[in-house]
Amino acid sequence: MKESNVKIVCEDCGKEAPIDHKKSTENWIAYKDKCECGGKTVPKMI
Ligand SMILES: [Zn+2]
């Protein structure tokens, strides 16, 4: 499978979403749906 060119970033500050270590697995990285600034994190094509 091809690596997707999607990045999870904050809608407000544009920072990459923090990794949710509780939900992440060895093969899959889960990102939190809220940035540390309180903004919503959304998928963005890069
Ligand atoms: Zn933010």
XYZ file of N, CA, C and O and ligand atoms in Angstrom:
185
model
N 0.845 -1.204 0.000
C 0.000 0.000 0.000
C 0.877 1.250 0.000
O 1.885 1.306 0.687
N 0.439 2.216 -0.774
C 1.196 3.454 -0.862
C 0.959 4.327 0.372
O -0.160 4.409 0.870
N 2.009 4.948 0.803
C 1.906 5.873 1.939
C 1.058 7.071 1.522
O 1.273 7.644 0.467
N 0.087 7.401 2.318
C -0.775 8.530 1.950
C -0.104 9.857 2.289
O 0.681 9.951 3.223
N -0.430 10.848 1.510
C 0.168 12.165 1.727
C -0.750 13.065 2.544
O -1.015 14.200 2.190
N -1.250 12.496 3.603
C -2.144 13.259 4.465
C -1.483 13.460 5.815
O -0.885 12.546 6.379
N -1.570 14.669 6.285
C -0.998 15.019 7.569
C -2.121 15.553 8.449
O -2.997 16.260 7.970
N -2.093 15.204 9.711
C -3.096 15.744 10.615
C -2.526 17.010 11.250
O -1.513 16.952 11.943
N -3.167 18.124 10.958
C -2.675 19.398 11.479
C -3.793 20.171 12.175
O -4.968 19.936 11.938
N -3.384 21.105 13.000
C -4.341 21.947 13.715
C -4.911 22.997 12.770
O -4.191 23.606 11.994
N -6.218 23.160 12.848
C -6.902 24.144 12.020
C -6.506 25.574 12.404
O -6.505 26.474 11.581
N -6.203 25.757 13.659
C -5.925 27.105 14.156
C -4.466 27.508 14.014
O -4.154 28.539 13.434
N -3.546 26.704 14.535
C -2.146 27.124 14.538
C -1.322 26.424 13.463
O -0.188 26.808 13.216
N -1.886 25.388 12.822
C -1.181 24.731 11.736
C -0.131 23.729 12.176
O 0.548 23.125 11.361
N -0.019 23.537 13.478
C 0.951 22.578 13.995
C 0.464 21.155 13.778
O -0.728 20.906 13.725
N 1.409 20.230 13.677
C 1.038 18.835 13.530
C 0.339 18.363 14.803
O 0.729 18.738 15.912
N -0.704 17.562 14.621
C -1.473 17.097 15.769
C -0.608 16.248 16.687
O 0.249 15.499 16.225
N -0.823 16.356 17.990
C -0.061 15.522 18.918
C -0.450 14.050 18.763
O -1.614 13.735 18.506
N 0.512 13.173 18.905
C 0.263 11.743 18.774
C -0.440 11.230 20.028
O -0.052 11.566 21.149
N -1.485 10.458 19.796
C -2.201 9.843 20.910
C -1.578 8.473 21.173
O -1.852 7.495 20.489
N -0.718 8.427 22.158
C 0.027 7.190 22.416
C -0.856 6.069 22.927
O -0.519 4.891 22.805
N -1.965 6.405 23.502
C -2.882 5.373 24.006
C -3.554 4.628 22.870
O -3.831 3.437 22.972
N -3.865 5.359 21.780
C -4.587 4.741 20.669
C -3.657 4.215 19.591
O -4.079 3.459 18.731
N -2.419 4.635 19.616
C -1.484 4.215 18.578
C -1.072 2.764 18.758
O -1.007 2.256 19.876
N -0.795 2.125 17.622
C -0.275 0.760 17.656
C 1.070 0.758 16.941
O 1.520 1.793 16.437
N 1.681 -0.422 16.860
C 2.971 -0.533 16.182
C 2.870 -0.126 14.721
O 3.801 0.399 14.144
N 1.725 -0.415 14.111
C 1.571 -0.183 12.676
C 0.765 1.057 12.341
O 0.596 1.392 11.172
N 0.243 1.694 13.310
C -0.662 2.803 13.025
C -0.498 3.885 14.078
O -0.518 3.612 15.271
N -0.335 5.092 13.612
C -0.190 6.212 14.535
C -1.511 6.956 14.638
O -2.048 7.408 13.634
N -2.016 7.062 15.837
C -3.251 7.809 16.064
C -2.909 9.205 16.555
O -2.010 9.386 17.372
N -3.646 10.159 16.022
C -3.422 11.538 16.438
C -4.604 12.030 17.266
O -5.739 11.615 17.037
N -4.322 12.912 18.180
C -5.392 13.474 18.990
C -6.266 14.392 18.138
O -5.783 15.003 17.197
N -7.546 14.474 18.498
C -8.432 15.321 17.685
C -8.424 16.759 18.169
O -9.132 17.607 17.642
N -7.598 17.026 19.163
C -7.457 18.403 19.611
C -5.987 18.754 19.768
O -5.201 17.977 20.296
N -5.650 19.936 19.302
C -4.285 20.434 19.439
C -4.063 20.920 20.869
O -5.011 21.152 21.610
N -2.798 21.097 21.195
C -2.491 21.607 22.537
C -2.971 23.052 22.714
O -3.157 23.520 23.828
N -3.204 23.771 21.606
C -3.713 25.140 21.690
C -5.224 25.165 21.852
O -5.807 26.216 22.052
N -5.865 23.982 21.752
C -7.318 23.918 21.888
C -8.032 23.876 20.556
O -9.239 23.696 20.502
N -7.276 24.042 19.476
C -7.864 24.001 18.132
C -8.169 22.580 17.696
O -7.652 21.620 18.242
N -9.020 22.479 16.688
C -9.409 21.191 16.149
C -8.350 20.733 15.153
O -7.854 21.523 14.356
N -8.013 19.442 15.172
C -7.051 18.922 14.207
C -7.792 18.278 13.050
O -8.760 17.558 13.238
N -7.316 18.568 11.853
C -7.968 18.079 10.643
C -6.935 17.479 9.693
O -5.778 17.887 9.684
N -7.356 16.488 8.870
C -6.441 15.927 7.878
C -6.191 16.929 6.754
O -7.106 17.620 6.326
N -4.943 16.986 6.325
C -4.595 17.928 5.272
C -3.709 17.234 4.252
O -2.773 16.534 4.613
N -4.001 17.434 2.991
C -3.180 16.863 1.931
C -1.869 17.635 1.841
O -1.861 18.858 1.900
N -0.776 16.886 1.667
C 0.508 17.584 1.534
C 1.178 17.203 0.216
O 0.774 16.286 -0.442
Zn -3.101 24.351 17.495
